XYZ file of C-alpha atoms in Angstrom:
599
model
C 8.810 5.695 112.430
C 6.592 5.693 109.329
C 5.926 8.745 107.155
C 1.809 8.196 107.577
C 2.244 7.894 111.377
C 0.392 10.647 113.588
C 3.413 12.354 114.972
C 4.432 13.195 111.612
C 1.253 14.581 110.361
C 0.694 16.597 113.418
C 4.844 18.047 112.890
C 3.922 18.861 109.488
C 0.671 20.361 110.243
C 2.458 22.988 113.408
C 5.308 24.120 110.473
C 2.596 24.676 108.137
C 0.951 26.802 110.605
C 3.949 28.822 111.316
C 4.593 29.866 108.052
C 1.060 31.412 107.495
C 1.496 33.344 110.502
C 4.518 34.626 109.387
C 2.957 35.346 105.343
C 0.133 36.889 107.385
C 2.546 39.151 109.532
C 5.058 40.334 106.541
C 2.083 41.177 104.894
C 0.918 43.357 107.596
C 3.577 44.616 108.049
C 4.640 45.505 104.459
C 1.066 47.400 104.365
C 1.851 48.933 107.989
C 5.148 50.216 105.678
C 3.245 51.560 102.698
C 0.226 52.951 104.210
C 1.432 54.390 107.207
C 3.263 57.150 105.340
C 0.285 57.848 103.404
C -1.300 58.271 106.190
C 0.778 61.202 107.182
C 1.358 62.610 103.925
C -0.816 64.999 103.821
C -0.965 67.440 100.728
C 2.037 68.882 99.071
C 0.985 71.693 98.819
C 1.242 72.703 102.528
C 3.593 72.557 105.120
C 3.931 69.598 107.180
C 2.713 69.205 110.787
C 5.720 70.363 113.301
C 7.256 72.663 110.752
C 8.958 75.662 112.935
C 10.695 79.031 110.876
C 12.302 81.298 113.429
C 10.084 80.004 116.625
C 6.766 79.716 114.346
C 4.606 77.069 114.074
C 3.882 77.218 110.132
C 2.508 73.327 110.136
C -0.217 72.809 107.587
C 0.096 76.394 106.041
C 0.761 77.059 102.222
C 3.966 78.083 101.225
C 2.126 81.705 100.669
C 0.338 81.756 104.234
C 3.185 80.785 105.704
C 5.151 83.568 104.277
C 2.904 86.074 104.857
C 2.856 85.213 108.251
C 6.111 85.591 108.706
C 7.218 88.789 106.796
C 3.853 90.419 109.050
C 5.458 89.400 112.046
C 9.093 90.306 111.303
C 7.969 93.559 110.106
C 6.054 94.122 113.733
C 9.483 93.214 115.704
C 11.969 95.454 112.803
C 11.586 98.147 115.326
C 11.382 96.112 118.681
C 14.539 96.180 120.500
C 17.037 93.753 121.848
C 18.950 93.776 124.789
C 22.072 93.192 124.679
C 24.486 92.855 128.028
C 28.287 92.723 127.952
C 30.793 93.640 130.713
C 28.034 94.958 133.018
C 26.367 97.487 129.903
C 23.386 96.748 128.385
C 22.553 97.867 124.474
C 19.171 98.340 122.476
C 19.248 97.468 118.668
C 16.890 96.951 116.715
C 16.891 94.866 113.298
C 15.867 98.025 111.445
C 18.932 100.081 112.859
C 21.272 97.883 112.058
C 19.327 97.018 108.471
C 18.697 92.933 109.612
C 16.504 91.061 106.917
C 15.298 87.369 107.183
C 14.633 85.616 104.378
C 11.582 84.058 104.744
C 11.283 82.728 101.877
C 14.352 80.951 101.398
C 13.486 79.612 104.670
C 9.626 78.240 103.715
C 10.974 77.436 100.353
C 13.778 74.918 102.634
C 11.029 73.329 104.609
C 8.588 72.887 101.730
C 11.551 70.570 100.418
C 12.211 68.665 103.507
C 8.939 67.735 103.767
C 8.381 67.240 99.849
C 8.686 64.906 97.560
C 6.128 62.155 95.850
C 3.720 60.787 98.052
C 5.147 57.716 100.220
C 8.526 59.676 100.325
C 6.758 62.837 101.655
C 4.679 60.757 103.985
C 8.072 59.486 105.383
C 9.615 62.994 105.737
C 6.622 64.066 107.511
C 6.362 61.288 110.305
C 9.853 61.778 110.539
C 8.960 65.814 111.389
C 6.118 64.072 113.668
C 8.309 62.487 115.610
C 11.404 65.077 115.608
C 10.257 68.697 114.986
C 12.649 71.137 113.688
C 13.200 74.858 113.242
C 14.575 76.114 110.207
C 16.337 79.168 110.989
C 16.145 81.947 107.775
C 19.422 83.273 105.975
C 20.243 86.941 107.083
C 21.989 90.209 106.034
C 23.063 92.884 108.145
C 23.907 96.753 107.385
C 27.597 95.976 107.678
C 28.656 99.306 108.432
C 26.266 100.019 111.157
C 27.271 96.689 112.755
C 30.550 97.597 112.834
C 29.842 101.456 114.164
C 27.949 99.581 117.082
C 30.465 96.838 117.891
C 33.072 99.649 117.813
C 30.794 101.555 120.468
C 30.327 98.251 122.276
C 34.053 97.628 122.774
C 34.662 100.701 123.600
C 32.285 100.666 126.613
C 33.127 97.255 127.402
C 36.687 96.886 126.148
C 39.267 97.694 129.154
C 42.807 95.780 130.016
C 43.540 94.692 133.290
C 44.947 96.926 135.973
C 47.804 95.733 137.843
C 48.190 96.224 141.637
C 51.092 98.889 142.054
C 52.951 100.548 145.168
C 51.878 103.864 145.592
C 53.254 106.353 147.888
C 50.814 108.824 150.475
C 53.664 110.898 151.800
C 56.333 108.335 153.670
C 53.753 105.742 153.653
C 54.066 103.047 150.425
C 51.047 101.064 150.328
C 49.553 98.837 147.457
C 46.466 99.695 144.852
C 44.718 96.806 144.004
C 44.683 95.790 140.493
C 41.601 94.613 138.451
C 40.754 92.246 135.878
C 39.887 93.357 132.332
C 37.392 92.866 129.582
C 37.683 92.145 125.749
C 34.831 91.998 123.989
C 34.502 88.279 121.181
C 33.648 90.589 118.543
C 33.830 87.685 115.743
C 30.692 85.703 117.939
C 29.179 88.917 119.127
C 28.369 89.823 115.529
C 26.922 86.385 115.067
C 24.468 86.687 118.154
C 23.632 90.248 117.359
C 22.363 89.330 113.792
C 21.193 85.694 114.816
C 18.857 87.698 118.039
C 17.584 90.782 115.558
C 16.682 88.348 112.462
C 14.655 85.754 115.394
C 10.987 86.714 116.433
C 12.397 86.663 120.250
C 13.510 89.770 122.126
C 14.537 88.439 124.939
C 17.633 89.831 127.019
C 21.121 88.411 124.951
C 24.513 88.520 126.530
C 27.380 88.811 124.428
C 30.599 87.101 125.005
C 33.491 88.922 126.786
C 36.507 87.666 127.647
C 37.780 87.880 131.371
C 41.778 88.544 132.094
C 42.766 88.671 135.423
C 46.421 91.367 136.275
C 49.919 89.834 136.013
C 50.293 91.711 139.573
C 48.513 90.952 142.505
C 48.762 92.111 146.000
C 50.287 89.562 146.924
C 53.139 89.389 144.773
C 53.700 93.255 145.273
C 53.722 92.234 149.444
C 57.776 91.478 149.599
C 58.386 94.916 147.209
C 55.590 97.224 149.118
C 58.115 96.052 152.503
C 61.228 96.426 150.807
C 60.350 100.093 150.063
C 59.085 100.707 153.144
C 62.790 99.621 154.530
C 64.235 102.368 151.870
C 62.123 105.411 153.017
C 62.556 104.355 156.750
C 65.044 106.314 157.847
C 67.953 108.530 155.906
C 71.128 108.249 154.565
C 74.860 109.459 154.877
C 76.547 109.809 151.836
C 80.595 110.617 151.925
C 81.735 112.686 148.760
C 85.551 113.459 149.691
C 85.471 115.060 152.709
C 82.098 116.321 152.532
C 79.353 114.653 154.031
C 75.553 114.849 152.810
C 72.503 113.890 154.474
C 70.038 112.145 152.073
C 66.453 112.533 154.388
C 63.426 110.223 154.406
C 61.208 112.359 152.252
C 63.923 112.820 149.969
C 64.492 108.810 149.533
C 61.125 108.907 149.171
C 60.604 111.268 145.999
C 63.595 109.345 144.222
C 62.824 105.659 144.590
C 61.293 104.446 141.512
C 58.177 102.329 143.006
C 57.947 99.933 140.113
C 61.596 98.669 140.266
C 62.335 100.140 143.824
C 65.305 101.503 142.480
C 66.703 105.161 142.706
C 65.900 105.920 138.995
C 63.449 107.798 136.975
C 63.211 111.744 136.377
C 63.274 112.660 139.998
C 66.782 110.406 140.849
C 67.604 112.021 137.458
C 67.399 115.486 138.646
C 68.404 114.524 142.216
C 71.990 113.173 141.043
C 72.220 116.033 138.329
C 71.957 118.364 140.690
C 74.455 116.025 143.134
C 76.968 116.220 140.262
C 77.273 119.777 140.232
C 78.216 119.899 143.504
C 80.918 117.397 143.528
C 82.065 117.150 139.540
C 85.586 118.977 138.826
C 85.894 119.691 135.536
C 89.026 118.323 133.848
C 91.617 121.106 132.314
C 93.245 120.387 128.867
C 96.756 121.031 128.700
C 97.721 124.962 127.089
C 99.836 127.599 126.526
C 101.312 130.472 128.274
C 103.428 133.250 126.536
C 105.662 135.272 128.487
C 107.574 138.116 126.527
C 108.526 135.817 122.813
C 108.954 132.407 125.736
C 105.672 129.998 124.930
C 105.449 127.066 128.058
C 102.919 124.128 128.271
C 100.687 124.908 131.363
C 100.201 121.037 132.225
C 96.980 119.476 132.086
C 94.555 118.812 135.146
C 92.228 115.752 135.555
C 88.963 116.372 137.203
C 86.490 113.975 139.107
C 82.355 112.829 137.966
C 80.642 111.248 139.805
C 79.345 107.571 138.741
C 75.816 108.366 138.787
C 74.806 104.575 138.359
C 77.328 102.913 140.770
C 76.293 105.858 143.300
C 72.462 105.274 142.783
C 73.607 101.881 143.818
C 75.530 102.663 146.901
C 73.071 104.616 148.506
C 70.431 101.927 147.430
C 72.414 99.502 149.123
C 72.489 101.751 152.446
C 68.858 102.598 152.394
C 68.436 98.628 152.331
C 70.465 98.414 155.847
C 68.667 98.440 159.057
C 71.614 100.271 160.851
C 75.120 102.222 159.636
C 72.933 103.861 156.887
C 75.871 105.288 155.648
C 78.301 105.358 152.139
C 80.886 106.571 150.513
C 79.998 107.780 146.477
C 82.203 106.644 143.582
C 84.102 109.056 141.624
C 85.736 108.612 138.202
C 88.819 110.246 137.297
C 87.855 112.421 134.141
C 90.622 112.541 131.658
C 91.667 115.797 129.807
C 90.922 115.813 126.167
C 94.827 117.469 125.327
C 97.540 115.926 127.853
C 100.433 117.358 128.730
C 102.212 115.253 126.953
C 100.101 115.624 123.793
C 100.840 119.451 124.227
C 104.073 119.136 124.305
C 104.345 116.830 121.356
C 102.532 119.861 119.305
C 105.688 121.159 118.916
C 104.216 124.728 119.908
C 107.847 126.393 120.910
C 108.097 130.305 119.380
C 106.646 132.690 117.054
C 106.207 131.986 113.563
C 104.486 135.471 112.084
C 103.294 138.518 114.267
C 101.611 141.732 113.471
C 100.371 144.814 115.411
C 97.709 147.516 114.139
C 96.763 150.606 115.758
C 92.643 151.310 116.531
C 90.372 153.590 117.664
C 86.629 154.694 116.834
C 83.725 155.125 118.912
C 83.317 152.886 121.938
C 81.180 150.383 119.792
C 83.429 150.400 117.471
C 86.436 149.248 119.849
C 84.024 146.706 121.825
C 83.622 145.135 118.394
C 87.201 144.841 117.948
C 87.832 143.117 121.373
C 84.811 140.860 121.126
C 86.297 139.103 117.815
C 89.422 139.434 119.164
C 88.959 136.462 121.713
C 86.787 134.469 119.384
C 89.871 134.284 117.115
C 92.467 133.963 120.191
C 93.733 130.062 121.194
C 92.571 129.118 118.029
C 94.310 125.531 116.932
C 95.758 124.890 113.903
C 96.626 121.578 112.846
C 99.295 120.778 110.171
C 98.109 121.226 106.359
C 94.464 122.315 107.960
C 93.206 125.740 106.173
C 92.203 128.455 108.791
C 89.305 130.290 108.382
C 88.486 133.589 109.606
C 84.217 133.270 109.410
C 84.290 129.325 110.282
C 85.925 130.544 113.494
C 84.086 133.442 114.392
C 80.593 132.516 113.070
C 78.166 134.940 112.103
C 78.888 138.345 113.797
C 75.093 138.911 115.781
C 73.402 140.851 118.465
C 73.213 137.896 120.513
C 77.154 137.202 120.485
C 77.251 140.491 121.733
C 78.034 142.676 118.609
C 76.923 146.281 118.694
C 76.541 149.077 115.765
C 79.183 150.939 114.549
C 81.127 151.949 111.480
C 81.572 149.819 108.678
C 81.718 150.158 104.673
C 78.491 148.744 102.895
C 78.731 148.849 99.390
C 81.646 151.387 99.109
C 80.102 153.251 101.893
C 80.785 154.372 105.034
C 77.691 153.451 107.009
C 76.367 151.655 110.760
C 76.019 148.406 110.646
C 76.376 145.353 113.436
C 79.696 144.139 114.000
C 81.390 147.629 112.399
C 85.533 146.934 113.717
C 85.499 143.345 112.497
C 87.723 143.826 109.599
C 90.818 145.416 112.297
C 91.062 142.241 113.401
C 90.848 140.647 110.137
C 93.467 142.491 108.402
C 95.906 141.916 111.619
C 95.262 138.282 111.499
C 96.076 138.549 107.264
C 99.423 140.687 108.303
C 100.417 138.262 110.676
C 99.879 135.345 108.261
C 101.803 137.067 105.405
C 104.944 138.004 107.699
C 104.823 134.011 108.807
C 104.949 133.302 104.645
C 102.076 131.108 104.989
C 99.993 130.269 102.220
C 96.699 132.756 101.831
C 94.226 131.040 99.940
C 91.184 133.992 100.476
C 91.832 137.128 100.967
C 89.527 140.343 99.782
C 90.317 143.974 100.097
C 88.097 147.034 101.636
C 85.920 148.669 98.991
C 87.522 152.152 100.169
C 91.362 152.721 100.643
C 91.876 152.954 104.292
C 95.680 154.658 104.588
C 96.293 153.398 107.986
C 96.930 149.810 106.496
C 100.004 148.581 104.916
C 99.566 149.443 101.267
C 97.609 146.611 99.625
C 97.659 144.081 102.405
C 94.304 144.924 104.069
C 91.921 142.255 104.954
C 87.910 142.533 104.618
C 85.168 139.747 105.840
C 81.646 139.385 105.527
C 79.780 136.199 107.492
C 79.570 133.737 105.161
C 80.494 134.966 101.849
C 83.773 136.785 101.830
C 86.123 134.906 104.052
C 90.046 135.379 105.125
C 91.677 131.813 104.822
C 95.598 130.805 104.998
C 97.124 126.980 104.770
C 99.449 126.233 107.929
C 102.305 124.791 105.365
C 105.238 124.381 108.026
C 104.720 120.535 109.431
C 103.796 121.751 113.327
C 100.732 122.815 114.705
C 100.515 126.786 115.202
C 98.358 128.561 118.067
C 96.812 131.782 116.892
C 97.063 134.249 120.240
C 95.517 137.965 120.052
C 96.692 140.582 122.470
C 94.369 143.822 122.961
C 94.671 146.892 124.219
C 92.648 150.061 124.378
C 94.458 151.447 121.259
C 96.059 148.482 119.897
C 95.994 144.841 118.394
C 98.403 142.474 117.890
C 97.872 138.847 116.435
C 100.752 136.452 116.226
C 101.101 132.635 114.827
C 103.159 130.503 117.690
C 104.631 127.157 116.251
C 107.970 125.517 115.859
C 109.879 128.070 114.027
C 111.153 127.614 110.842
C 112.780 130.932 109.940
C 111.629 131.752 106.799
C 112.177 135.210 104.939
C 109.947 136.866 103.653
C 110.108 139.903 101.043
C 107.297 142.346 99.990
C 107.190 144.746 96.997
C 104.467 146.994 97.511
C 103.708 149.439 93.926
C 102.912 153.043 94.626
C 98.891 153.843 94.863
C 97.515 155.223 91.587
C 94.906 156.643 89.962
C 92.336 155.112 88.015
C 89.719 157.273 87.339
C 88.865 160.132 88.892
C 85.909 161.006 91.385
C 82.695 161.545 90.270
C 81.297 164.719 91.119
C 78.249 165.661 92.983
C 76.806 168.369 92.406
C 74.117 170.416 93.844
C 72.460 174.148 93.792
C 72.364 176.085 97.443
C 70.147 179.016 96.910
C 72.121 180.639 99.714
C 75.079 181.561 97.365
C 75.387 183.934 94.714
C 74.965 182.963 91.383
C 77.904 181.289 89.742
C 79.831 180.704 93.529
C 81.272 177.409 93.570
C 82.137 175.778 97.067
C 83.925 172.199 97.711
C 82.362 170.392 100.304
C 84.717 167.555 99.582
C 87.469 166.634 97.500
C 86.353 162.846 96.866
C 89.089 160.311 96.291
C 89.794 158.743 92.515
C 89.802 155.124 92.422
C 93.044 153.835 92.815
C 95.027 150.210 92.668
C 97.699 148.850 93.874
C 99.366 145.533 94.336
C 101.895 143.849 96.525
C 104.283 141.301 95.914
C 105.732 138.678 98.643
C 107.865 136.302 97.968
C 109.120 133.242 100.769
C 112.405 132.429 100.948
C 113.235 129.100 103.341
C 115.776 129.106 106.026
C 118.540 128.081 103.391
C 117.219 130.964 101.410
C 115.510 128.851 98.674
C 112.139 130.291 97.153
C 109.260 128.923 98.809
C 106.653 130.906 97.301
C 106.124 133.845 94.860
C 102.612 135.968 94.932
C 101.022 138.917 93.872
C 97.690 139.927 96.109
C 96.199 143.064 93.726
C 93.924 145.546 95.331
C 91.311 147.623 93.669
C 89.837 150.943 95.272
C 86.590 152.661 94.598
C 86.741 156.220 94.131
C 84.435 158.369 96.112
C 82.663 161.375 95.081
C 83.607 164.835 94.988
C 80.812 167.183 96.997
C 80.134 170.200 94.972
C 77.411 173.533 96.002
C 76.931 176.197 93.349
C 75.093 179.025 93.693
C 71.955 179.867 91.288
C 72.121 180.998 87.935
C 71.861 184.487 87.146
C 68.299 185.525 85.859
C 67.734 188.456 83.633
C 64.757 190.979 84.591
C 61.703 190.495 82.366
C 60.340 193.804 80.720
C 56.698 195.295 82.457
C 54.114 194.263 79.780
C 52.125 196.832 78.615
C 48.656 198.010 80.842
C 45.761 196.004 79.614
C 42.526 197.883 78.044
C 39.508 196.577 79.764
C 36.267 195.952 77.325
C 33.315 194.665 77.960
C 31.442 192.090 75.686
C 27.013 191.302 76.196
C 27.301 187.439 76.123
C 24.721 185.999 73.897
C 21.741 184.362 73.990
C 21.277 180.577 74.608
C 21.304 179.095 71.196
């Protein structure tokens, strides 16, 4: 076809056409693009149509309006109240209570920049706001302490755990108490949507997120237990101890039976088997001694029977759980002694080793005293190489032991005091110690001489400080036995014997000084008459020497125990001392003088 032919021309003419259409449409539409934003620009110097702060419509105010506006209406609400529901409780706050500022205007200041800018960017960022509106929502600060005061007063309404369903017993009826769920308050998002609702211009009703949890036990999982100890309590129980038999009845079952295991445990089965024990335990009897004339025998050992309080709990469980022959035997343990016969007899505890007797009397007090310590010290145990010791045995000598007041030397003086007789039985115990040649590590003599003793081998104590003490030396055990009477005491030291021999050199009492005198006038006696009350005592000393000799007669031991004596006073009256008679003065002459005038 040829270039100049009319199809050609009218081709060229249709594309030539087309492409002013198309200039003519990019250049509407390029000033559809640049003008349209201008068109919504709007000044820059106030807020842009659809701008929201906190709910408000602030379009087309200045920055300044719209910030006045704001601050007057926050200021209106400050003392407005929310409510606030959680967990069925509703709370008022209010933004001034809990010190809840908005800042305004940080939050104009925000919008004036998203809807800024030179003119066809601002015109953009407006039509944009034309089309989708926002709400800028201000920064906040809160009062943190008083936030925290009221979220602790909101948990603490609000805040409760779950209650499980339990058994629970009406008399011989076991039925089941419902359980119920609990609440927890979110505190972390509650403290959010407290600040978030106080710092908006809304007061509408907020409710603040709590957290539901439901019980572990139900009633339905409590249904098999609640019929199982039902069974238990349902009729009572037989229980075969020996050849006793005990009835166990229903309301009985019923105050032992532990609902939350439906077991037999718990303070009440505690005091129920306690009490069972006591009836049925048999104490077990270690093995001893018996002394008949200088003959010592082992009185054998006796085991006992306790009851097993867990397997018995068990046992009658297990019958209670039976719908017929409600009946069983209880379990009893053999209880061991702590010495066997055996072990008693190993002791080697065959004759005396030392004995000693002393003679007493006093006042009644005085001789209780004596027979009270007596048995405190008696069966006393003495292992080989162990150290006896009078006051660790004894203890303190008190009123509630059973010690009474009588005589006894305080501080070289004879004086009432608790536990007055002591020292009888602590010089016996020394004597018998000494004749045995044991060791005596502490030993103390009286203050005063006391004749009645041995010369120099008396023996005083005073709880805790001045002790008697002696070392069992011979390889065997020894058992301290005390025999009293109503005027005498003797202690003796049972053991495998080992014969030793013992020797004592006692030196004659003397005089150290001699009493002091006390003297005193009686205006009964004649002048110069001199009577003695009492002769005093000088201090004296002595000393005693012992010395152990073995079996083979070898020298065991050598010692000197000295003893030192106070002296006490001697008790003198004398009469008045003569006075000579004063000479009659001569009689007075009587004058009389004018006193003189008042200067």
């Amino acid at each position: 076809m040829a270039a100049s032919s009319p199809a050609v021309r009218r081709r060229a003419s249709a594309r030539s056409r087309l492409w002013t259409r198309l200039g003519v449409a990019g250049i509407a539409a390029i000033a559809v693009v640049l003008l349209l934003p201008l068109l919504f620009a709007g000044s820059k110097n106030h807020l842009a149509a659809g701008t929201r702060i906190g709910g408000i419509d602030v379009g087309g105010l200045t920055a300044a309006q719209a910030r006045s506006l704001l601050a007057t209406q926050a200021a209106r609400l400050a003392t407005v109240p929310v409510v606030f529901g959680a967990g069925g409780r509703q709370f008022r706050l209010t933004a001034k209570q809990l010190g809840v500022v908005a800042d305004w205007s940080a939050a104009v200041d925000s919008a004036m920049q998203n809807a800024g800018g030179i003119g066809i960017v601002r015109g953009y960022r407006r039509l944009s706001l034309e089309l989708f509106p926002q709400d800028h929502a201000p920064p906040t600060r809160a009062y943190d302490a008083g936030l925290d005061y009221e979220l602790q007063v909101i948990e603490k309404a609000v805040d409760a755990p779950p209650r499980d369903a339990k058994l629970v017993r009406r008399g011989l009826h076991i039925t089941i108490a419902g359980g119920s769920s609990g609440h927890t308050l979110d505190r972390s998002v509650a403290r959010t949507e407290i600040v978030r609702a106080l710092a908006s211009f809304s007061r509408a009703p907020v409710s603040l997120p709590v957290t539901v949890a439901t019980p572990h036990t139900t009633i339905a999982s409590l249904t098999p237990a609640q019929r199982r100890a039902s069974f238990v309590v349902s009729a009572p129980v037989r229980v075969i101890v020996g050849d006793t038999t005990l009835r166990i009845p229903r309301w009985r079952l019923a105050t032992i039976l532990d609902l939350d295991t439906v077991r037999f445990s718990g303070a009440a089965a505690d005091r129920y088997f306690a009490r069972l024990e006591k009836q049925v335990d048999r104490a077990p009897k270690d093995a001893g001694f018996a002394v008949v004339g200088n003959t010592i025998t082992v009185v054998p050992a006796e085991t006992g029977l306790q009851l097993d309080v867990p397997r018995a709990a068990a046992a009658v469980l297990a019958a209670a759980s039976r719908p017929a022959n409600r009946v069983t035997r209880l379990p009893l343990a053999v209880a061991r002694p702590k010495r066997s016969t055996a072990a008693a007899r190993a002791m080697g505890i065959t004759g005396p080793v030392g004995t000693y007797e002393t003679i007493y009397g006093g006042d009644p007090n005085r001789i209780h005293n004596v027979q009270l310590v007596a048995h405190l010290v008696d069966d006393k145990l003495i292992a080989p190489g162990a150290t006896f010791s009078f006051n660790g045995t004894t203890g303190e000598r008190s009123a509630s032991k059973g010690f009474l007041e009588a005589p006894v030397i305080v501080n070289g003086e004879l004086q009432t005091g608790l536990g007055g007789g002591v020292c009888q039985v602590s010089t016996t115990v020394f004597n018998a110690a000494y004749e045995a040649g044991l060791p005596i590590t502490a030993r103390t003599n009286h203050a005063l001489y006391i004749s009645h003793y041995p010369l120099g081998r008396d023996a005083t104590v005073n709880y805790p400080d001045i002790d008697l003490k002696f070392v069992n030396d011979t390889g065997h055990w020894l058992l301290l036995r005390t025999v009293v009477g109503s005027s005498s005491l003797s202690v003796t030291l049972y053991g495998t014997p080992v014969h030793r021999r013992v020797e004592s050199i006692a030196q004659p009492l003397r005089y150290v000084a001699p009493p002091p005198v006390q003297k005193t006038v009686d205006a009964t006696l004649k002048p110069g008459q001199v009577i003695v009350d009492d002769s005093g005592v000088p201090a004296q000393a002595t000393s005693v020497e012992r010395k152990v000799y073995s079996a083979a007669g070898k020298l065991l031991s050598d010692a000197t125990w000295y003893s030192s004596y106070r002296a006490e006073p001697k008790i003198v009256r004398v009469g008045p001392k003569k006075t000579t008679p004063k000479k009659k003065p001569p009689a007075a002459t009587t004058t009389t003088s004018t006193p003189e005038p008042p200067h």
